[in-house]
Amino acid sequence: SASQDLDLEILEAVMGQLDANRIRENLRELSKEPHLATSPRDEVLVQLLLRRWQDPESGLDSAGTSEYEVLLSFPSQKQPNRVDVVGPAGGILFSSQRSEENLTGEQGDPNVVPPYAAYAPPGTPQGLLVYANRGSEEDFMELYQQGIKLQDSIVLTRYGGVGRRAKAVNAAKYGVAGVLVYTDPADINDGRSLPNETFPYSWGLPPSGVERGSYFEYFGDPLTPYLPANPSSFRLDSDNASGFPPIPTQPIGFKDAEVLLCNLQGASAPAAWQGALGCDYKLGPGFRSDGIFPAGSQVNVSVYNRLELRNSSNVLGIIRGAVEPDRYVLYGNHRDSWVHGAVDPSSGTAVLLELSRVLGTLLKKGTWRPRRSIVFASWGAEEFGLIGSTEFTEESFSKLQERAVAYINVDISVFANATLRAQGTPPVQSVIFSAAKQIRAPGPSSLSIYDNWIRYSNRSSPVYGLVPSLGTLGAGSDYAPFIHFLGISSMDIAYTYDRSKTSARIYPTYHTAFDTFDYVDKFVDPGFSSHQAVAQTVGSVLLRLSDSLFLPLNVSDYSETLRSLLQAAQQDLGGLLEQHNISLGPLVTAVEKFEEAATVLGQHVSALQKGTPDPLQVRMLNDQLMLLERTFLNSRAFPEERYYSHVLWAPRTGSVATFPGLSNACSKAMNTGPGSAAWAEVQRQLSILVVALEGAAATLRPVADL
Amino acid sequence: SASQDLDLEILEAVMGQLDANRIRENLRELSKEPHLATSPRDEVLVQLLLRRWQDPESGLDSAGTSEYEVLLSFPSQKQPNRVDVVGPAGGILFSSQRSEENLTGEQGDPNVVPPYAAYAPPGTPQGLLVYANRGSEEDFMELYQQGIKLQDSIVLTRYGGVGRRAKAVNAAKYGVAGVLVYTDPADINDGRSLPNETFPYSWGLPPSGVERGSYFEYFGDPLTPYLPANPSSFRLDSDNASGFPPIPTQPIGFKDAEVLLCNLQGASAPAAWQGALGCDYKLGPGFRSDGIFPAGSQVNVSVYNRLELRNSSNVLGIIRGAVEPDRYVLYGNHRDSWVHGAVDPSSGTAVLLELSRVLGTLLKKGTWRPRRSIVFASWGAEEFGLIGSTEFTEESFSKLQERAVAYINVDISVFANATLRAQGTPPVQSVIFSAAKQIRAPGPSSLSIYDNWIRYSNRSSPVYGLVPSLGTLGAGSDYAPFIHFLGISSMDIAYTYDRSKTSARIYPTYHTAFDTFDYVDKFVDPGFSSHQAVAQTVGSVLLRLSDSLFLPLNVSDYSETLRSLLQAAQQDLGGLLEQHNISLGPLVTAVEKFEEAATVLGQHVSALQKGTPDPLQVRMLNDQLMLLERTFLNSRAFPEERYYSHVLWAPRTGSVATFPGLSNACSKAMNTGPGSAAWAEVQRQLSILVVALEGAAATLRPVADL
Ligand SMILES: [Ca+2]
Ligand SMILES: [Ca+2]
Ligand SMILES: [Zn+2]
Ligand SMILES: [Zn+2]
Ligand SMILES: [Zn+2]
Ligand SMILES: [Zn+2]
């Protein structure tokens, strides 16, 4: 009926039926073999997902695939990428490992892709080696100031600090010819680096482990920005495509990095640049004469990566809503991995499959059909740059813009088994909290997931007091096109670390051939209780969004965010702006208008909830809640940022933690004179923001207000 | 109740209450004095509208004003613009009239703005006069090929053929120093030019009449593209603003033009360039020695226009919908005129006020409240470039995008009293036809407006057979930002000429001081029956849109349009595209998908209409109908066209009458080699189109289809 609401018994039943062991078995199957995007095994998994979602007893109403022809990057099979030390006479004195050591059998699978930097251009630069820390702008500036010759050099950088491609971009500005990237044990293993201290003896990264990754700057298929990569679509020439690293780049393991780094000559690197390889890190250029390489030895980086157009599939499944089939709650994860990908992404896919099984079974039994439609998605080619999800949003732009309630992403479902970690925009905070309060946390305590979470990560909210911290959404997984390009309220959910126990950048075998089923089963989540907890949390959020009569999106939680961004602007930019005769007054007014409209709307919701509201009244209200996020989009706000249109969550490069457009524009204008184009841009950004907030407030006010 | 539907008795009552004499009295009041945008009289009319819409017995639920600070252009009061003939010795031999002759008293009003070209830059160029026909690119090419020296000349052009500013742009490319524009009696008076053949003795343009107008290229406030012109908004420097004419330009009457043109020397102008001034038009440069000016006499054009920031108001009023208050049917017209503006725009405002009175009276009596909300709008500063309406769409973008059902524009309501004329996008055709069939046409016949219309303007529809022709929407009035920027189904409605009786470009006193109440009362629509007919047609369309349970937007009428655009592409571009290996196949498929989805949706509507549908089912369906037009928007399709985002109705400059992006791109690519950027743009435009049509079709399909 039109008043169909969330059924707590169904919710309990779903919570009870989500089975840790079935998740474990899903994971075993999913991670049995490497399933790099578009590989034969990736296609096998497409069929597996389709079969599950079309199962007559536990499947969805319908499921299908959609294929895109996208530009990926692979190492050459004939000419392996290599890193060599070349002696003064031209002889090869040392070569890096071409593949990771076969420690557990899986690493020997012929389908393991050798380590490479996807989208790094081919080339065979050779030069003296320089150590450049993380390859940030500041790092290169430091080397420059120390007088280290960077022109025509090869630089060795470590993962972390800045994005993958940024290291190569920053290097190229100084004439560097090639870039190596390695993972320092200080950053990933809490300092441990010995074989018997690392996998398969612990969760640590083995010395031969190499983090693969995409070095493409943007997301989506590189050749079809803003257009779905259908076979007939217009494509850029790959020469005209932008966002690739400018110079050859290759990742290596810390075992190889140690040989290179511990033999460098020159001044000691700054203290902050030192790592855990057991030697004093020098800057170079070149090797010390008392080391293992003769003076004048150079490093040669040979990269033979090739760009290839490949067919990548998304798998989509749907449960039709009983009452409002035109409202979609989307829930997705990527399917492709770099190697076996047990953690990334199969831990998420294992949860996705278990949740679709439980809901599908209720559906097929006739016990339940949600109020709104639920769309399940298995994205292709995420590892190359969120490609499958981005192409989907390009293809389905209008439909999603009109009808999507929210997007739930679960990529890696379990990084570690300490606590829930959630990221999202403010309207989803309340529904995640509601779900988290209702479920028991895994482990010996009898705390709820919520009460456990608040112990690990919390903040003081002016409205609610102490609450768990909801993180913000960057562009780390497939939620990015949903929130940034389409303005759909989105979230990303996982279980994660106790940060007091490890300072690892990420789980140690990330994007390596050691991210296997046994790794998860033995070290990440033995017993799979954290996987189950994520399944329950996501299941509860999903049901609440799809079944509640009133959408559980608390738009007034945006007020708190806006107020805090405003305060940062006032405190940290107010004086500077005043000096340039730019007033924050209109922004203050806009935030106040938003707060007031949100408060009044909240009262309206409460009043409606007490009565027996007309179905159309509920629908109208829900439309206001659903579409609020859309009002923050402005496709002209950031012309240089591909896809980013959300004026609150676009990337911030400015140092002040306020509205990104304002922060970035101020940081660019700061050192220019009055009347510069940069100061005009500050004013433009301020106006864009004010118009967006005023427009957002207007959509929250009573609908027949002028 | 949730099933509230159109009430035919109410509709009949409204039709019966719309009163010709009240429209006449409205017009008398509205056009009593000149009401140039932001003038004191314009402000008086703001208050008049507010008073009417806030009237306790015949007003709306609420009404208010919104003010924008916009850049307008006015002639200097101290230094009048002038056009002089200057003899070889520097003496002034002839001066154009500074104002129109005071034939009926109104022309002597001190508030009559002297004729000028709004936004033309100040300057006092002087040079030999050249006649340049309509000032098109071809016209200047002709002069160039005939060896006429254009550098530093003053050109005399006639209105028509190309846009106002285009004449100056084309001229400036050849080094022309100043532009004069006049209205030839051949183009406006069917050749008549004598005082006793023209107003006040007929509807003809008197010899001193001068068409004013905006020479700004875009629409909206010139300083705030894409941002509402609130006082605090970011503004371009007026030096950085684009779209103004490049050189001084001034309009003159044909009496003055005759003196200049009939004294030119040189070769005779081509036959197609000749007009009705009673002499052989020569090309110049300069005057013939046997004329009234000595050889070597030059023309001096002195323009002292000034740009000024002014406050312009919109007036908005709303009737709250009883069932779906969050769905808005908008109906508007501009308020500002160039002079008294009896036809333009007050004939429309007079109708607007009568319709709001009749509906307001029913509302205040408690007899009626529409299902959906109705928004009435009186826009400011339209004559300068649709400024009030554009700023409104910029300010209310999100709200309108989510909720606007349709926009109805009535600018000039009666050009002449022969027949209805309607422009709009395909979904509004059916509702206009329904309305037009139900109302009797003015005049002696007993035909319906529809049956009368079809006699004057018709086409053969593959679906319906012979039907009246619905025109397409350019950017001639305030509907432009609604359709092009926001993708809201829009229409423009008026009564107009019998084209077999006149070939006038437009009604003769357009934008002159002769466009007065008496002009309308005596010559345009004595008895005001055509005004009444427009009020009834618009009233019926408005009620059908606001009251019908099922939105009367027939989206399948887009199929016919798409098919005909496709056929034009196939016939006129297919061969060319094939030569460049560009296939129209994907476009064909997309059109087929649209047709099929529209057909199935139509069947779904019919089936629902037969039963007693659930209110939410109706709402979901109506959302599909309402939002279809939005799916054709792509804000990145035409980066050089301000506001134009609708991939079907953007301006077409290419010669093939097909999809504008494709047509324009092909016409640019045609003379470039394979592999050029221009050919890539053809492919990009084709992809944009295919994605839009596929996306549109997807929104028409059953909502739970994947
Ligand atoms: Ca794409
Ligand atoms: Ca503006
Ligand atoms: Zn992942
Ligand atoms: Zn990954
Ligand atoms: Zn007008
Ligand atoms: Zn006009």
PDB file of C-alpha atoms in Angstrom, chain B residues 266-466:
ATOM      1  CA  GLY B 266      28.115  54.773 -57.433  1.00  0.00           C
ATOM      2  CA  ALA B 267      26.791  51.607 -59.004  1.00  0.00           C
ATOM      3  CA  SER B 268      23.218  50.583 -58.561  1.00  0.00           C
ATOM      4  CA  ALA B 269      22.658  48.124 -55.766  1.00  0.00           C
ATOM      5  CA  PRO B 270      21.567  44.613 -56.818  1.00  0.00           C
ATOM      6  CA  ALA B 271      17.859  44.179 -57.477  1.00  0.00           C
ATOM      7  CA  ALA B 272      17.317  42.299 -54.227  1.00  0.00           C
ATOM      8  CA  TRP B 273      18.764  45.252 -52.329  1.00  0.00           C
ATOM      9  CA  GLN B 274      16.304  47.770 -53.737  1.00  0.00           C
ATOM     10  CA  GLY B 275      13.503  49.036 -51.492  1.00  0.00           C
ATOM     11  CA  ALA B 276      10.479  51.253 -51.520  1.00  0.00           C
ATOM     12  CA  LEU B 277      11.974  54.683 -50.948  1.00  0.00           C
ATOM     13  CA  GLY B 278      11.167  55.686 -54.494  1.00  0.00           C
ATOM     14  CA  CYS B 279      14.683  55.983 -55.901  1.00  0.00           C
ATOM     15  CA  ASP B 280      17.288  53.672 -57.351  1.00  0.00           C
ATOM     16  CA  TYR B 281      19.460  52.562 -54.438  1.00  0.00           C
ATOM     17  CA  LYS B 282      23.148  53.091 -55.212  1.00  0.00           C
ATOM     18  CA  LEU B 283      26.025  51.603 -53.253  1.00  0.00           C
ATOM     19  CA  GLY B 284      28.187  54.698 -52.706  1.00  0.00           C
ATOM     20  CA  PRO B 285      30.720  55.371 -51.312  1.00  0.00           C
ATOM     21  CA  GLY B 286      29.671  58.974 -50.858  1.00  0.00           C
ATOM     22  CA  PHE B 287      27.013  61.194 -52.350  1.00  0.00           C
ATOM     23  CA  ARG B 288      26.476  61.904 -56.018  1.00  0.00           C
ATOM     24  CA  SER B 289      27.569  65.309 -57.159  1.00  0.00           C
ATOM     25  CA  ASP B 290      24.201  66.065 -58.718  1.00  0.00           C
ATOM     26  CA  GLY B 291      22.352  65.378 -55.472  1.00  0.00           C
ATOM     27  CA  ILE B 292      21.663  67.680 -52.570  1.00  0.00           C
ATOM     28  CA  PHE B 293      25.081  67.278 -50.953  1.00  0.00           C
ATOM     29  CA  PRO B 294      28.335  68.494 -52.417  1.00  0.00           C
ATOM     30  CA  ALA B 295      30.809  65.871 -53.551  1.00  0.00           C
ATOM     31  CA  GLY B 296      32.966  64.605 -50.713  1.00  0.00           C
ATOM     32  CA  SER B 297      30.300  65.123 -48.069  1.00  0.00           C
ATOM     33  CA  GLN B 298      30.559  62.604 -45.289  1.00  0.00           C
ATOM     34  CA  VAL B 299      28.233  61.174 -42.718  1.00  0.00           C
ATOM     35  CA  ASN B 300      28.953  61.630 -39.053  1.00  0.00           C
ATOM     36  CA  VAL B 301      27.380  59.263 -36.543  1.00  0.00           C
ATOM     37  CA  SER B 302      27.577  60.541 -32.970  1.00  0.00           C
ATOM     38  CA  VAL B 303      26.643  58.003 -30.358  1.00  0.00           C
ATOM     39  CA  TYR B 304      26.751  58.914 -26.673  1.00  0.00           C
ATOM     40  CA  ASN B 305      25.169  55.816 -25.162  1.00  0.00           C
ATOM     41  CA  ARG B 306      26.118  54.992 -21.577  1.00  0.00           C
ATOM     42  CA  LEU B 307      26.097  51.738 -19.674  1.00  0.00           C
ATOM     43  CA  GLU B 308      24.353  51.985 -16.314  1.00  0.00           C
ATOM     44  CA  LEU B 309      23.743  49.576 -13.461  1.00  0.00           C
ATOM     45  CA  ARG B 310      20.026  49.767 -12.670  1.00  0.00           C
ATOM     46  CA  ASN B 311      17.612  47.961 -10.401  1.00  0.00           C
ATOM     47  CA  SER B 312      15.049  46.002 -12.361  1.00  0.00           C
ATOM     48  CA  SER B 313      12.155  44.148 -10.762  1.00  0.00           C
ATOM     49  CA  ASN B 314      10.272  41.007 -11.553  1.00  0.00           C
ATOM     50  CA  VAL B 315       6.827  40.617 -10.049  1.00  0.00           C
ATOM     51  CA  LEU B 316       5.828  37.070  -9.149  1.00  0.00           C
ATOM     52  CA  GLY B 317       2.533  35.737  -7.871  1.00  0.00           C
ATOM     53  CA  ILE B 318       1.442  32.240  -6.981  1.00  0.00           C
ATOM     54  CA  ILE B 319      -1.716  30.209  -6.579  1.00  0.00           C
ATOM     55  CA  ARG B 320      -0.842  27.283  -4.351  1.00  0.00           C
ATOM     56  CA  GLY B 321      -1.746  23.890  -5.753  1.00  0.00           C
ATOM     57  CA  ALA B 322      -4.235  21.930  -3.692  1.00  0.00           C
ATOM     58  CA  VAL B 323      -2.773  18.488  -4.357  1.00  0.00           C
ATOM     59  CA  GLU B 324       0.700  18.923  -5.810  1.00  0.00           C
ATOM     60  CA  PRO B 325       1.835  22.367  -4.680  1.00  0.00           C
ATOM     61  CA  ASP B 326       5.392  21.422  -5.647  1.00  0.00           C
ATOM     62  CA  ARG B 327       4.555  21.300  -9.323  1.00  0.00           C
ATOM     63  CA  TYR B 328       4.662  24.702 -10.991  1.00  0.00           C
ATOM     64  CA  VAL B 329       2.962  25.827 -14.160  1.00  0.00           C
ATOM     65  CA  LEU B 330       4.550  29.163 -14.992  1.00  0.00           C
ATOM     66  CA  TYR B 331       2.963  31.874 -17.087  1.00  0.00           C
ATOM     67  CA  GLY B 332       4.745  35.136 -17.761  1.00  0.00           C
ATOM     68  CA  ASN B 333       5.311  38.189 -19.854  1.00  0.00           C
ATOM     69  CA  HIS B 334       7.659  41.111 -19.683  1.00  0.00           C
ATOM     70  CA  ARG B 335       6.466  44.422 -18.383  1.00  0.00           C
ATOM     71  CA  ASP B 336       9.013  46.875 -19.764  1.00  0.00           C
ATOM     72  CA  SER B 337       8.538  48.537 -23.133  1.00  0.00           C
ATOM     73  CA  TRP B 338      10.684  50.742 -25.337  1.00  0.00           C
ATOM     74  CA  VAL B 339       8.110  53.510 -25.355  1.00  0.00           C
ATOM     75  CA  HIS B 340       4.386  53.178 -24.574  1.00  0.00           C
ATOM     76  CA  GLY B 341       4.536  49.572 -25.694  1.00  0.00           C
ATOM     77  CA  ALA B 342       0.809  49.065 -26.199  1.00  0.00           C
ATOM     78  CA  VAL B 343       1.395  46.048 -28.409  1.00  0.00           C
ATOM     79  CA  ASP B 344       4.840  45.112 -27.086  1.00  0.00           C
ATOM     80  CA  PRO B 345       4.438  43.987 -24.321  1.00  0.00           C
ATOM     81  CA  SER B 346       1.324  45.500 -22.820  1.00  0.00           C
ATOM     82  CA  SER B 347      -1.087  43.580 -25.023  1.00  0.00           C
ATOM     83  CA  GLY B 348       0.313  40.510 -23.289  1.00  0.00           C
ATOM     84  CA  THR B 349       0.302  42.046 -19.834  1.00  0.00           C
ATOM     85  CA  ALA B 350      -3.304  43.131 -20.309  1.00  0.00           C
ATOM     86  CA  VAL B 351      -4.201  39.492 -20.966  1.00  0.00           C
ATOM     87  CA  LEU B 352      -2.062  38.303 -18.040  1.00  0.00           C
ATOM     88  CA  LEU B 353      -3.903  40.626 -15.666  1.00  0.00           C
ATOM     89  CA  GLU B 354      -7.325  39.576 -16.919  1.00  0.00           C
ATOM     90  CA  LEU B 355      -6.498  35.917 -16.556  1.00  0.00           C
ATOM     91  CA  SER B 356      -5.103  36.390 -13.070  1.00  0.00           C
ATOM     92  CA  ARG B 357      -8.226  38.367 -12.142  1.00  0.00           C
ATOM     93  CA  VAL B 358     -10.595  35.625 -13.289  1.00  0.00           C
ATOM     94  CA  LEU B 359      -8.631  32.834 -11.646  1.00  0.00           C
ATOM     95  CA  GLY B 360      -7.978  34.939  -8.548  1.00  0.00           C
ATOM     96  CA  THR B 361     -11.675  35.620  -8.180  1.00  0.00           C
ATOM     97  CA  LEU B 362     -12.554  31.932  -8.328  1.00  0.00           C
ATOM     98  CA  LEU B 363      -9.784  31.277  -5.838  1.00  0.00           C
ATOM     99  CA  LYS B 364     -10.858  33.946  -3.362  1.00  0.00           C
ATOM    100  CA  LYS B 365     -14.481  32.826  -3.615  1.00  0.00           C
ATOM    101  CA  GLY B 366     -13.392  29.341  -2.665  1.00  0.00           C
ATOM    102  CA  THR B 367     -14.815  27.934  -5.887  1.00  0.00           C
ATOM    103  CA  TRP B 368     -11.565  26.566  -7.158  1.00  0.00           C
ATOM    104  CA  ARG B 369      -7.974  25.811  -6.353  1.00  0.00           C
ATOM    105  CA  PRO B 370      -5.773  24.160  -8.961  1.00  0.00           C
ATOM    106  CA  ARG B 371      -4.253  20.752  -8.488  1.00  0.00           C
ATOM    107  CA  ARG B 372      -0.759  22.172  -9.110  1.00  0.00           C
ATOM    108  CA  SER B 373       0.675  25.581  -8.298  1.00  0.00           C
ATOM    109  CA  ILE B 374       0.422  28.356 -10.862  1.00  0.00           C
ATOM    110  CA  VAL B 375       3.139  30.994 -10.945  1.00  0.00           C
ATOM    111  CA  PHE B 376       2.425  34.313 -12.664  1.00  0.00           C
ATOM    112  CA  ALA B 377       5.378  36.443 -13.664  1.00  0.00           C
ATOM    113  CA  SER B 378       5.917  39.975 -14.907  1.00  0.00           C
ATOM    114  CA  TRP B 379       9.518  40.179 -16.072  1.00  0.00           C
ATOM    115  CA  GLY B 380      11.658  43.293 -16.057  1.00  0.00           C
ATOM    116  CA  ALA B 381      14.131  44.487 -18.681  1.00  0.00           C
ATOM    117  CA  GLU B 382      13.198  42.018 -21.382  1.00  0.00           C
ATOM    118  CA  GLU B 383      13.832  44.563 -24.103  1.00  0.00           C
ATOM    119  CA  PHE B 384      17.490  44.755 -23.162  1.00  0.00           C
ATOM    120  CA  GLY B 385      17.903  40.980 -23.539  1.00  0.00           C
ATOM    121  CA  LEU B 386      15.391  38.875 -21.562  1.00  0.00           C
ATOM    122  CA  ILE B 387      17.144  40.048 -18.445  1.00  0.00           C
ATOM    123  CA  GLY B 388      14.504  39.654 -15.721  1.00  0.00           C
ATOM    124  CA  SER B 389      13.469  36.170 -16.782  1.00  0.00           C
ATOM    125  CA  THR B 390      17.061  35.028 -17.215  1.00  0.00           C
ATOM    126  CA  GLU B 391      18.115  36.273 -13.792  1.00  0.00           C
ATOM    127  CA  PHE B 392      15.094  34.501 -12.319  1.00  0.00           C
ATOM    128  CA  THR B 393      16.124  31.188 -13.900  1.00  0.00           C
ATOM    129  CA  GLU B 394      19.665  31.650 -12.649  1.00  0.00           C
ATOM    130  CA  GLU B 395      18.443  32.346  -9.147  1.00  0.00           C
ATOM    131  CA  SER B 396      15.821  29.580  -9.021  1.00  0.00           C
ATOM    132  CA  PHE B 397      17.650  27.007 -11.099  1.00  0.00           C
ATOM    133  CA  SER B 398      17.350  24.025  -8.733  1.00  0.00           C
ATOM    134  CA  LYS B 399      13.761  24.637  -7.752  1.00  0.00           C
ATOM    135  CA  LEU B 400      12.630  25.044 -11.335  1.00  0.00           C
ATOM    136  CA  GLN B 401      14.650  22.129 -12.611  1.00  0.00           C
ATOM    137  CA  GLU B 402      13.026  19.872 -10.044  1.00  0.00           C
ATOM    138  CA  ARG B 403       9.492  21.147 -10.188  1.00  0.00           C
ATOM    139  CA  ALA B 404       8.500  23.195 -13.234  1.00  0.00           C
ATOM    140  CA  VAL B 405       5.902  21.501 -15.409  1.00  0.00           C
ATOM    141  CA  ALA B 406       5.852  24.046 -18.222  1.00  0.00           C
ATOM    142  CA  TYR B 407       6.385  27.689 -19.040  1.00  0.00           C
ATOM    143  CA  ILE B 408       3.785  29.678 -20.990  1.00  0.00           C
ATOM    144  CA  ASN B 409       4.904  32.954 -22.502  1.00  0.00           C
ATOM    145  CA  VAL B 410       2.628  35.610 -23.934  1.00  0.00           C
ATOM    146  CA  ASP B 411       4.642  38.641 -24.945  1.00  0.00           C
ATOM    147  CA  ILE B 412       2.806  40.527 -27.687  1.00  0.00           C
ATOM    148  CA  SER B 413      -0.599  38.864 -27.431  1.00  0.00           C
ATOM    149  CA  VAL B 414      -1.968  40.288 -30.666  1.00  0.00           C
ATOM    150  CA  PHE B 415       0.149  41.142 -33.703  1.00  0.00           C
ATOM    151  CA  ALA B 416      -2.960  41.098 -35.856  1.00  0.00           C
ATOM    152  CA  ASN B 417      -6.353  39.479 -35.742  1.00  0.00           C
ATOM    153  CA  ALA B 418      -6.252  36.747 -38.324  1.00  0.00           C
ATOM    154  CA  THR B 419      -5.147  33.566 -36.611  1.00  0.00           C
ATOM    155  CA  LEU B 420      -3.588  31.929 -33.606  1.00  0.00           C
ATOM    156  CA  ARG B 421       0.172  31.446 -33.755  1.00  0.00           C
ATOM    157  CA  ALA B 422       1.916  29.162 -31.301  1.00  0.00           C
ATOM    158  CA  GLN B 423       5.515  28.129 -30.836  1.00  0.00           C
ATOM    159  CA  GLY B 424       6.687  25.431 -28.481  1.00  0.00           C
ATOM    160  CA  THR B 425       8.377  22.114 -28.019  1.00  0.00           C
ATOM    161  CA  PRO B 426       6.513  19.011 -29.191  1.00  0.00           C
ATOM    162  CA  PRO B 427       5.049  17.972 -25.804  1.00  0.00           C
ATOM    163  CA  VAL B 428       2.919  21.135 -25.657  1.00  0.00           C
ATOM    164  CA  GLN B 429       1.377  20.703 -29.092  1.00  0.00           C
ATOM    165  CA  SER B 430      -1.456  18.508 -27.862  1.00  0.00           C
ATOM    166  CA  VAL B 431      -2.535  20.766 -25.018  1.00  0.00           C
ATOM    167  CA  ILE B 432      -2.560  23.819 -27.279  1.00  0.00           C
ATOM    168  CA  PHE B 433      -4.591  21.902 -29.842  1.00  0.00           C
ATOM    169  CA  SER B 434      -7.061  20.786 -27.178  1.00  0.00           C
ATOM    170  CA  ALA B 435      -7.508  24.351 -26.000  1.00  0.00           C
ATOM    171  CA  ALA B 436      -7.761  25.750 -29.515  1.00  0.00           C
ATOM    172  CA  LYS B 437     -10.437  23.269 -30.521  1.00  0.00           C
ATOM    173  CA  GLN B 438     -12.646  24.319 -27.680  1.00  0.00           C
ATOM    174  CA  ILE B 439     -12.729  28.078 -28.278  1.00  0.00           C
ATOM    175  CA  ARG B 440     -14.457  30.048 -30.976  1.00  0.00           C
ATOM    176  CA  ALA B 441     -12.256  32.157 -33.177  1.00  0.00           C
ATOM    177  CA  PRO B 442     -12.926  35.890 -33.150  1.00  0.00           C
ATOM    178  CA  GLY B 443     -14.555  37.346 -36.225  1.00  0.00           C
ATOM    179  CA  PRO B 444     -17.605  36.505 -38.252  1.00  0.00           C
ATOM    180  CA  SER B 445     -16.885  32.826 -38.879  1.00  0.00           C
ATOM    181  CA  SER B 446     -18.087  30.243 -36.423  1.00  0.00           C
ATOM    182  CA  LEU B 447     -14.898  28.265 -36.676  1.00  0.00           C
ATOM    183  CA  SER B 448     -12.950  27.175 -33.648  1.00  0.00           C
ATOM    184  CA  ILE B 449      -9.569  28.776 -33.107  1.00  0.00           C
ATOM    185  CA  TYR B 450      -8.088  25.470 -34.190  1.00  0.00           C
ATOM    186  CA  ASP B 451     -10.082  25.244 -37.432  1.00  0.00           C
ATOM    187  CA  ASN B 452      -9.301  28.853 -38.221  1.00  0.00           C
ATOM    188  CA  TRP B 453      -5.608  28.342 -37.467  1.00  0.00           C
ATOM    189  CA  ILE B 454      -5.269  25.330 -39.727  1.00  0.00           C
ATOM    190  CA  ARG B 455      -6.477  27.473 -42.650  1.00  0.00           C
ATOM    191  CA  TYR B 456      -3.559  29.857 -42.217  1.00  0.00           C
ATOM    192  CA  SER B 457      -0.729  27.608 -41.223  1.00  0.00           C
ATOM    193  CA  ASN B 458      -0.615  23.868 -41.447  1.00  0.00           C
ATOM    194  CA  ARG B 459       1.533  20.867 -42.088  1.00  0.00           C
ATOM    195  CA  SER B 460       1.008  17.242 -42.804  1.00  0.00           C
ATOM    196  CA  SER B 461       1.852  15.130 -39.789  1.00  0.00           C
ATOM    197  CA  PRO B 462       2.684  11.463 -40.408  1.00  0.00           C
ATOM    198  CA  VAL B 463       0.736  10.665 -37.251  1.00  0.00           C
ATOM    199  CA  TYR B 464      -2.226  13.039 -37.296  1.00  0.00           C
ATOM    200  CA  GLY B 465      -2.616  14.142 -40.924  1.00  0.00           C
ATOM    201  CA  LEU B 466      -3.190  17.843 -41.490  1.00  0.00           C
TER     202      LEU B 466
END
